[in-house]
Short mmCIF file of C-alpha atoms in Angstrom, two decimals:
data_model
loop_
_atom_site.label_atom_id
_atom_site.label_comp_id
_atom_site.label_asym_id
_atom_site.label_seq_id
_atom_site.Cartn_x
_atom_site.Cartn_y
_atom_site.Cartn_z
CA UNK A 13 2.09 14.40 3.62
CA UNK A 14 3.10 12.59 6.79
CA UNK A 15 2.22 8.93 7.27
CA UNK A 16 0.43 9.90 10.48
CA UNK A 17 -2.22 11.69 8.39
CA UNK A 18 -3.12 8.49 6.52
CA UNK A 19 -5.45 5.63 7.42
CA UNK A 20 -3.63 2.33 7.11
CA UNK A 21 -5.90 -0.28 5.51
CA UNK A 22 -3.50 -3.22 5.63
CA UNK A 23 -1.21 -4.58 8.26
CA UNK A 24 -0.56 -8.28 7.74
CA UNK A 25 3.02 -9.24 8.50
CA UNK A 26 4.62 -10.98 5.55
CA UNK A 27 7.63 -12.56 7.24
CA UNK A 28 10.28 -12.05 9.90
CA UNK A 29 11.98 -9.20 7.99
CA UNK A 30 8.69 -7.30 7.70
CA UNK A 31 7.68 -4.80 10.39
CA UNK A 32 5.10 -2.00 10.56
CA UNK A 33 7.07 0.43 8.42
CA UNK A 34 8.62 -1.54 5.56
CA UNK A 35 5.94 -3.97 4.29
CA UNK A 36 3.72 -3.54 1.25
CA UNK A 37 0.69 -1.56 2.44
CA UNK A 38 -2.30 0.42 1.24
CA UNK A 39 -3.24 3.70 2.93
CA UNK A 40 -6.25 5.98 2.45
CA UNK A 41 -5.86 9.77 2.47
CA UNK A 42 -8.30 12.20 4.08
CA UNK A 43 -9.54 13.11 0.59
CA UNK A 44 -10.35 9.45 -0.17
CA UNK A 45 -7.48 8.66 -2.52
CA UNK A 46 -4.99 5.84 -1.92
CA UNK A 47 -1.26 5.61 -1.29
CA UNK A 48 0.38 2.27 -2.09
CA UNK A 49 3.69 1.22 -0.52
CA UNK A 50 5.57 -1.63 -2.17
CA UNK A 51 8.68 -2.72 -3.96
CA UNK A 52 9.79 -0.42 -6.78
CA UNK A 53 8.94 -1.94 -10.16
CA UNK A 54 10.62 -1.41 -13.51
CA UNK A 55 7.82 -3.03 -15.56
CA UNK A 56 7.66 0.09 -17.77
CA UNK A 57 8.58 3.78 -17.60
CA UNK A 58 5.74 5.81 -16.07
CA UNK A 59 4.96 9.41 -16.89
CA UNK A 60 6.94 12.20 -15.24
CA UNK A 61 5.83 12.61 -11.64
CA UNK A 62 4.51 9.04 -11.36
CA UNK A 63 6.07 5.86 -10.01
CA UNK A 64 5.40 2.14 -10.06
CA UNK A 65 5.28 -0.15 -7.05
CA UNK A 66 4.51 -3.85 -6.84
CA UNK A 67 2.45 -5.27 -3.97
CA UNK A 68 1.20 -8.81 -3.31
CA UNK A 69 -2.42 -9.69 -4.10
CA UNK A 70 -3.17 -10.46 -0.44
CA UNK A 71 -2.42 -6.81 0.45
CA UNK A 72 -5.06 -5.56 -2.03
CA UNK A 73 -7.57 -8.14 -0.77
CA UNK A 74 -6.94 -6.98 2.80
CA UNK A 75 -7.49 -3.33 1.80
CA UNK A 76 -10.76 -4.20 0.07
CA UNK A 77 -11.96 -6.07 3.18
CA UNK A 78 -10.99 -3.11 5.39
CA UNK A 79 -13.14 -0.82 3.24
CA UNK A 80 -16.08 -3.25 3.31
CA UNK A 81 -16.24 -3.53 -0.48
#
């Protein structure tokens, strides 16, 4: 799936090293599911085919506001 096919729900800049492509973000797919972009986490070992990312709370709050929840 290309990023262009996703709806970006977040976009706050988190510092001078953060631009549109490398910040923690939440995206919504056409089917209504979510893609989360963040720093890789090693908090535990996920199941095969899954991964863990860590994103700041303000990114989730921004996504919720964008959805009107």
